[in-house]
PDB file of C-alpha atoms in Angstrom:
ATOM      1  CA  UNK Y   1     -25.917   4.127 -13.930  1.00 40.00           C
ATOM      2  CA  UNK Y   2     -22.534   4.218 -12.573  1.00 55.00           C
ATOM      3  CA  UNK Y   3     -20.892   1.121  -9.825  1.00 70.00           C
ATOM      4  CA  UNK Y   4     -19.282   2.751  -6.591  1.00 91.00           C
ATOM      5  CA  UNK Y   5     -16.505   1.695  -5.333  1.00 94.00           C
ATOM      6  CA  UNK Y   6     -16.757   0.130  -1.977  1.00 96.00           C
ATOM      7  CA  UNK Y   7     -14.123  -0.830   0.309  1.00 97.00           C
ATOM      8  CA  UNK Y   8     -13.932  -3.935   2.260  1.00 97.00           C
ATOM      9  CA  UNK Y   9     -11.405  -6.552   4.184  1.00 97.00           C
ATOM     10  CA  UNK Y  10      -9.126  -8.680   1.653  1.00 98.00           C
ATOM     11  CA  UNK Y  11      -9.573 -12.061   1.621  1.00 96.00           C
ATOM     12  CA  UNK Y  12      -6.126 -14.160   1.682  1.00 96.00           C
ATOM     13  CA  UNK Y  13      -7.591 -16.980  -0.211  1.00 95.00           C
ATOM     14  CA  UNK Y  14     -10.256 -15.195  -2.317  1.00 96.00           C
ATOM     15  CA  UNK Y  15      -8.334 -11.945  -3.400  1.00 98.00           C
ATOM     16  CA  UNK Y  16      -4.834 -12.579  -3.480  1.00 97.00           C
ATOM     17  CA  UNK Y  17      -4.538 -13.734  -7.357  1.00 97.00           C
ATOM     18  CA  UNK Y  18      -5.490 -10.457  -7.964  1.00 98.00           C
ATOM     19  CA  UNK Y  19      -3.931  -8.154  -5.621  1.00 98.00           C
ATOM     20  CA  UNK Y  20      -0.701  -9.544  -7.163  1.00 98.00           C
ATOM     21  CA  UNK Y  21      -1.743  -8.874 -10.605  1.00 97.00           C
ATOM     22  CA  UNK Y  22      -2.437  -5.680  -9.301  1.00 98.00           C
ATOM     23  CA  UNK Y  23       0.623  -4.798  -7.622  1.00 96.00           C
ATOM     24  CA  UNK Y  24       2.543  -5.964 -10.776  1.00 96.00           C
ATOM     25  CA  UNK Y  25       0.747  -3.494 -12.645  1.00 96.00           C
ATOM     26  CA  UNK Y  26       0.999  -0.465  -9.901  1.00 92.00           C
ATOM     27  CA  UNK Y  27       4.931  -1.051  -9.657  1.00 90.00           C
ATOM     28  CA  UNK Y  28       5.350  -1.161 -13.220  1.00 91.00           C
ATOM     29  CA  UNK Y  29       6.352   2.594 -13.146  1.00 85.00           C
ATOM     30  CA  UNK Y  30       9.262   1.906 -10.313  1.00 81.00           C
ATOM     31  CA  UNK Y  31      10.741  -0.792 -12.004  1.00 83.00           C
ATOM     32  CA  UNK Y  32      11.252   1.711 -15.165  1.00 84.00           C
ATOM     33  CA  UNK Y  33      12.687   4.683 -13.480  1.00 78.00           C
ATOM     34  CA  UNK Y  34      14.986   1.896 -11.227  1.00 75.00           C
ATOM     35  CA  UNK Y  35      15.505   0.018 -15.181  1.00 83.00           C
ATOM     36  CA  UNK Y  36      15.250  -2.871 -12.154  1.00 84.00           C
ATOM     37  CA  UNK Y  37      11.837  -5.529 -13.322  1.00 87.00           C
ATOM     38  CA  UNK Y  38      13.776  -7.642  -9.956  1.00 88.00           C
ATOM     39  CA  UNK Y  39      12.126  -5.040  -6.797  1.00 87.00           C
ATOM     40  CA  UNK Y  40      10.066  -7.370  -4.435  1.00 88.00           C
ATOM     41  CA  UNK Y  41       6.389  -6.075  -5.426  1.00 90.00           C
ATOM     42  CA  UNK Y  42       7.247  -7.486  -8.750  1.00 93.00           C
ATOM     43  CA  UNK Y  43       8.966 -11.053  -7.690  1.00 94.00           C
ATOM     44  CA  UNK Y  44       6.785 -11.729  -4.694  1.00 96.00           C
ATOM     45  CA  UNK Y  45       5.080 -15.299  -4.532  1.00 97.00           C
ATOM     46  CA  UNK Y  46       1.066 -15.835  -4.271  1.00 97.00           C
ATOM     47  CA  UNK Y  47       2.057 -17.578  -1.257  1.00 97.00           C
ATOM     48  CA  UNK Y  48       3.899 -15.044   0.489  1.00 97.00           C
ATOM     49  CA  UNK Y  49       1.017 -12.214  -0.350  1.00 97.00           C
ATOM     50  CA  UNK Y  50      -1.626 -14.505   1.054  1.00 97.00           C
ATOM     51  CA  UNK Y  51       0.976 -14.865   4.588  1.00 96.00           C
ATOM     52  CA  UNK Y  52       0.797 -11.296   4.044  1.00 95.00           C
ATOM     53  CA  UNK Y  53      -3.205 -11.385   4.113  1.00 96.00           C
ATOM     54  CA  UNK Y  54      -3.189 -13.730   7.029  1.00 95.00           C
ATOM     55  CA  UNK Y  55      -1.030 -11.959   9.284  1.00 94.00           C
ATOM     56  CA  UNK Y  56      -1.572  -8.461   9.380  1.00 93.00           C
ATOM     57  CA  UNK Y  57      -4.303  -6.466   7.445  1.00 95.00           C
ATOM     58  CA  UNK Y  58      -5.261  -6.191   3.901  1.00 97.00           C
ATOM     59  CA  UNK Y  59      -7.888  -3.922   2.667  1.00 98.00           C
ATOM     60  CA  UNK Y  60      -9.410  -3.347  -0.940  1.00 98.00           C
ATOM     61  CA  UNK Y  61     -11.467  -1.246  -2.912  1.00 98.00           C
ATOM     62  CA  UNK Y  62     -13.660  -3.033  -5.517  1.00 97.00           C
ATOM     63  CA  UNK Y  63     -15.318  -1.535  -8.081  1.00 95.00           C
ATOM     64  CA  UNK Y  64     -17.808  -4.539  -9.319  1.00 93.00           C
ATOM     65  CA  UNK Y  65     -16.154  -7.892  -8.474  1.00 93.00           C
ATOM     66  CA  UNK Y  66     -12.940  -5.795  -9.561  1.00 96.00           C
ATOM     67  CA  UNK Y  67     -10.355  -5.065  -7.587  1.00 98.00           C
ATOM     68  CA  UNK Y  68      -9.282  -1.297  -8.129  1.00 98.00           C
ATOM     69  CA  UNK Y  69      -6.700  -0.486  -4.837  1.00 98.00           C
ATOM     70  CA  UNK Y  70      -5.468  -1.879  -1.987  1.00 98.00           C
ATOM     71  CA  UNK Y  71      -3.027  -1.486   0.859  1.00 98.00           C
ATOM     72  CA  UNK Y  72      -1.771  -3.639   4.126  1.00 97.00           C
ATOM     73  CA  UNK Y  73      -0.931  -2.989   7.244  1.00 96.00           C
ATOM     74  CA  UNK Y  74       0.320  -4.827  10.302  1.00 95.00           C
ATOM     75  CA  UNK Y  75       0.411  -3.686  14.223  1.00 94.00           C
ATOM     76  CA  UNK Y  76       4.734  -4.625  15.759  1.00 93.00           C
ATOM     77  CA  UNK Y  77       4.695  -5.187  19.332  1.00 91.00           C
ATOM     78  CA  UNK Y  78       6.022  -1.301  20.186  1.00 92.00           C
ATOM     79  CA  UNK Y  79       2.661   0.065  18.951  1.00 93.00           C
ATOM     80  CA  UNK Y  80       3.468   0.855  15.147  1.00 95.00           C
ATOM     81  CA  UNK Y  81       1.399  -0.041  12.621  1.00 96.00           C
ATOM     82  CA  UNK Y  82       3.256  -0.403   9.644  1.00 96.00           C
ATOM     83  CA  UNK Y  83       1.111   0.381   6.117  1.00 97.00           C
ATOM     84  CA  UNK Y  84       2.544  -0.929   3.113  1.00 94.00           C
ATOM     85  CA  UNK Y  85       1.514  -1.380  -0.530  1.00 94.00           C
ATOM     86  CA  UNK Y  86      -0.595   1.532  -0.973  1.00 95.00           C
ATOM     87  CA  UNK Y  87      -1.958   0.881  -4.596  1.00 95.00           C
ATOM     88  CA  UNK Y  88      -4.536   1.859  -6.614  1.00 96.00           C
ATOM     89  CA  UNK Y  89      -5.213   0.750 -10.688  1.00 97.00           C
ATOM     90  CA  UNK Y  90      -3.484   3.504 -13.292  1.00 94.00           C
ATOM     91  CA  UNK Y  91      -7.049   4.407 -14.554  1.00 94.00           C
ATOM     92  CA  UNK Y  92      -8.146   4.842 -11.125  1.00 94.00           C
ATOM     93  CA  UNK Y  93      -5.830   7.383 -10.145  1.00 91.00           C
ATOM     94  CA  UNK Y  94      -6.848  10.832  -8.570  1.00 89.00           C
ATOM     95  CA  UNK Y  95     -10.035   9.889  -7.791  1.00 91.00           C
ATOM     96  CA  UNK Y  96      -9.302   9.667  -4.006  1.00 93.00           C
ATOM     97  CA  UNK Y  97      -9.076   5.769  -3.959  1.00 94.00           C
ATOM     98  CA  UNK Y  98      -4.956   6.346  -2.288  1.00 94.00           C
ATOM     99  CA  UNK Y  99      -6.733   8.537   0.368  1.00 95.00           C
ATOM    100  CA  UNK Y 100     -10.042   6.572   1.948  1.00 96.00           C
ATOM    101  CA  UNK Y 101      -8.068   3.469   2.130  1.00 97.00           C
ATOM    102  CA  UNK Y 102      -5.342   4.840   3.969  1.00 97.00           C
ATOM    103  CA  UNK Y 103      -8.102   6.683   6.214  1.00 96.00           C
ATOM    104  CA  UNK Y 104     -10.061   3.079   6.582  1.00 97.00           C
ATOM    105  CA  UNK Y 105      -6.336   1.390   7.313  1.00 96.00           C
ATOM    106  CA  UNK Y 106      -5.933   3.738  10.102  1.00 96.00           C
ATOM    107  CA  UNK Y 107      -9.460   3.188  11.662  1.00 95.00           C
ATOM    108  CA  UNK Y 108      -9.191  -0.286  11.600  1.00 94.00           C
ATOM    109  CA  UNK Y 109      -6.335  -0.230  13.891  1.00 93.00           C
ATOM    110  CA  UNK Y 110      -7.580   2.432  15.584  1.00 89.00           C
ATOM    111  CA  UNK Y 111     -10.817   0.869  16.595  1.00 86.00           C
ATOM    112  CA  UNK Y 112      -8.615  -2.751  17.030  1.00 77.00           C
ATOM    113  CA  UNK Y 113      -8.918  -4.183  20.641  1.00 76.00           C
ATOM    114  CA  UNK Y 114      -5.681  -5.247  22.298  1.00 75.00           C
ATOM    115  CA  UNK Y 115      -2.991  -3.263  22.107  1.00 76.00           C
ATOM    116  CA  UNK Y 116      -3.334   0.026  20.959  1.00 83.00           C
ATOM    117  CA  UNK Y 117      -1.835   1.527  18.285  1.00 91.00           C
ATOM    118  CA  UNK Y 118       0.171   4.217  19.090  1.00 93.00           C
ATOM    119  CA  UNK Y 119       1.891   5.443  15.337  1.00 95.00           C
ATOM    120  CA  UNK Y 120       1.268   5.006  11.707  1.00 96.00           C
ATOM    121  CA  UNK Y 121       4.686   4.439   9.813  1.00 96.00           C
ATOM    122  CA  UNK Y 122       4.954   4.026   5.709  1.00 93.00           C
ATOM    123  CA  UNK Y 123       8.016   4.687   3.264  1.00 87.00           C
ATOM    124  CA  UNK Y 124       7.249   6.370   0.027  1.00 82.00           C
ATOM    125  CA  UNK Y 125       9.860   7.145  -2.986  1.00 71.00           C
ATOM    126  CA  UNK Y 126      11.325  10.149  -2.965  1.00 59.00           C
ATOM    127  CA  UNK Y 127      10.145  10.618  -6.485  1.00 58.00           C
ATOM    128  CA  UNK Y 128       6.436  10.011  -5.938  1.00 64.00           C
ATOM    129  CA  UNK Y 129       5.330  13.377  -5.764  1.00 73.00           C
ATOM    130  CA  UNK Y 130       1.702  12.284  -5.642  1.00 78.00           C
ATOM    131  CA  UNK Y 131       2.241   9.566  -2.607  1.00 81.00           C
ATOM    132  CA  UNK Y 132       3.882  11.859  -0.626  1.00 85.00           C
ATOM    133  CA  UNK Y 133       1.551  14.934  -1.269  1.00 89.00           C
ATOM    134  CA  UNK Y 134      -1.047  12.589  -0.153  1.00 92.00           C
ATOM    135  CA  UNK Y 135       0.837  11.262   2.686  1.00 93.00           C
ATOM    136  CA  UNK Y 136       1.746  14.899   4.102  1.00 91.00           C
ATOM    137  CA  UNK Y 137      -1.837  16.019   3.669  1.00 94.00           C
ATOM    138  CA  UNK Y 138      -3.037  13.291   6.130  1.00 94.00           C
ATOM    139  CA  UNK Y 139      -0.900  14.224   8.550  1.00 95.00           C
ATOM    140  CA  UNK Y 140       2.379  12.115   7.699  1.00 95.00           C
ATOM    141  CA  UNK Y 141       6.232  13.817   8.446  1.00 93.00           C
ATOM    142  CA  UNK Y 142       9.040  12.914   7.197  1.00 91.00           C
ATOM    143  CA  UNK Y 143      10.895  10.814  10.536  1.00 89.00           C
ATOM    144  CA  UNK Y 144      14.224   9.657   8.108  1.00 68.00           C
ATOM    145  CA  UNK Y 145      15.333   8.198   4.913  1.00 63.00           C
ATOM    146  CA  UNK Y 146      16.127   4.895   4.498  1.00 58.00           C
ATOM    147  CA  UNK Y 147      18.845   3.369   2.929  1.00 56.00           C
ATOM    148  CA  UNK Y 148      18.053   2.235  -0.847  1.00 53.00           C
ATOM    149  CA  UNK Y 149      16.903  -1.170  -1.187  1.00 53.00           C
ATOM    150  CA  UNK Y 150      18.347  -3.426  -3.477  1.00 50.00           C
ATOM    151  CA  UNK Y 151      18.076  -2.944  -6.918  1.00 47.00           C
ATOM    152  CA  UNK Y 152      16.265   0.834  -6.166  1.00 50.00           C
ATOM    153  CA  UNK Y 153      18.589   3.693  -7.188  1.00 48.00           C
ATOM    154  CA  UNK Y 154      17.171   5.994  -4.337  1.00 55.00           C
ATOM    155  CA  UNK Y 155      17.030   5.824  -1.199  1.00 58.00           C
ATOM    156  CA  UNK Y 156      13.046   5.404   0.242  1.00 74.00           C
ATOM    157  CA  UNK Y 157      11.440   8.343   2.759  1.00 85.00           C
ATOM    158  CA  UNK Y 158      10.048   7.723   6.105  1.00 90.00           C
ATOM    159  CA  UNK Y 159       6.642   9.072   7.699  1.00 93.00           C
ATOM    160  CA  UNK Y 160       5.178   8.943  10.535  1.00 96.00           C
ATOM    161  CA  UNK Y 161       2.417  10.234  12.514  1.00 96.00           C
ATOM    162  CA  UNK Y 162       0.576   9.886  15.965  1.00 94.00           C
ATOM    163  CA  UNK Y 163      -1.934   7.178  16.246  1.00 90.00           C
TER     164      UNK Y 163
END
């Protein structure tokens, strides 16, 4: 009998270690087409991932005790929620992990009381095909590029869409 993979609220103090080890993995594949191993998912501190945690939102899907995918998101003052890190574990792939935790990042702030959210906003490579094929079929348009970060050779994609 096969696990299921269940998704749940990161803990900052309890899941951190291995959303980083996680992420490292995941951004493995950027830091090769960049030929940059220097990109923040790949230098960023325990500490500063668990400020992450603490802040805003993290959410992961387990499979076991294990973490498989994850994402974050945080609500700015103007109403945007801002989802970042969408990853999900190389063997895990295309098995719809990327697409219920993006639709349980949006319900959280959707159902969130205070101030309401009133637009989802994420950045996406313009070379991940699969990210933005995802993104687009959720309802996500393109609002602008951004300029490349340092140490990234392209220049990252905006989306948007209505809360």
């Amino acid at each position: 009998m096969g696990m299921s993979v269940t998704i749940s609220a990161a803990d900052a103090t309890r899941d951190a270690e291995q959303i980083l080890k996680l992420q490292y993995l995941c951004y493995q594949r950027e830091a090769e087409i960049h030929q940059n191993w220097s990109i923040e998912p790949l230098t960023q501190p325990l500490d500063a991932l668990r400020a992450e945690l603490v802040e805003g939102v993290g959410l992961v899907a387990r499979l076991g005790e294990e973490i498989v995918a994850s994402v974050r998101g945080r609500l700015d003052a103007d109403g945007t929620v801002r989802i970042d890190r969408l990853i999900v574990h190389p063997r895990m792939r295309r098995h719809g992990l990327g697409g219920r935790l993006l639709d349980a990042i949006e319900r959280h702030f959707a159902a969130e009381p205070g101030p309401a959210a009133k637009r989802f906003r994420l950045s996406a490579g313009r070379r991940g095909e699969a990210g933005l094929r995802l993104y687009h079929s959720r309802g996500y348009a393109q609002v602008g590029p951004q300029p490349a970060e340092a140490g990234l050779a392209q220049a990252l994609v905006t989306l948007e869409k209505a809360a």
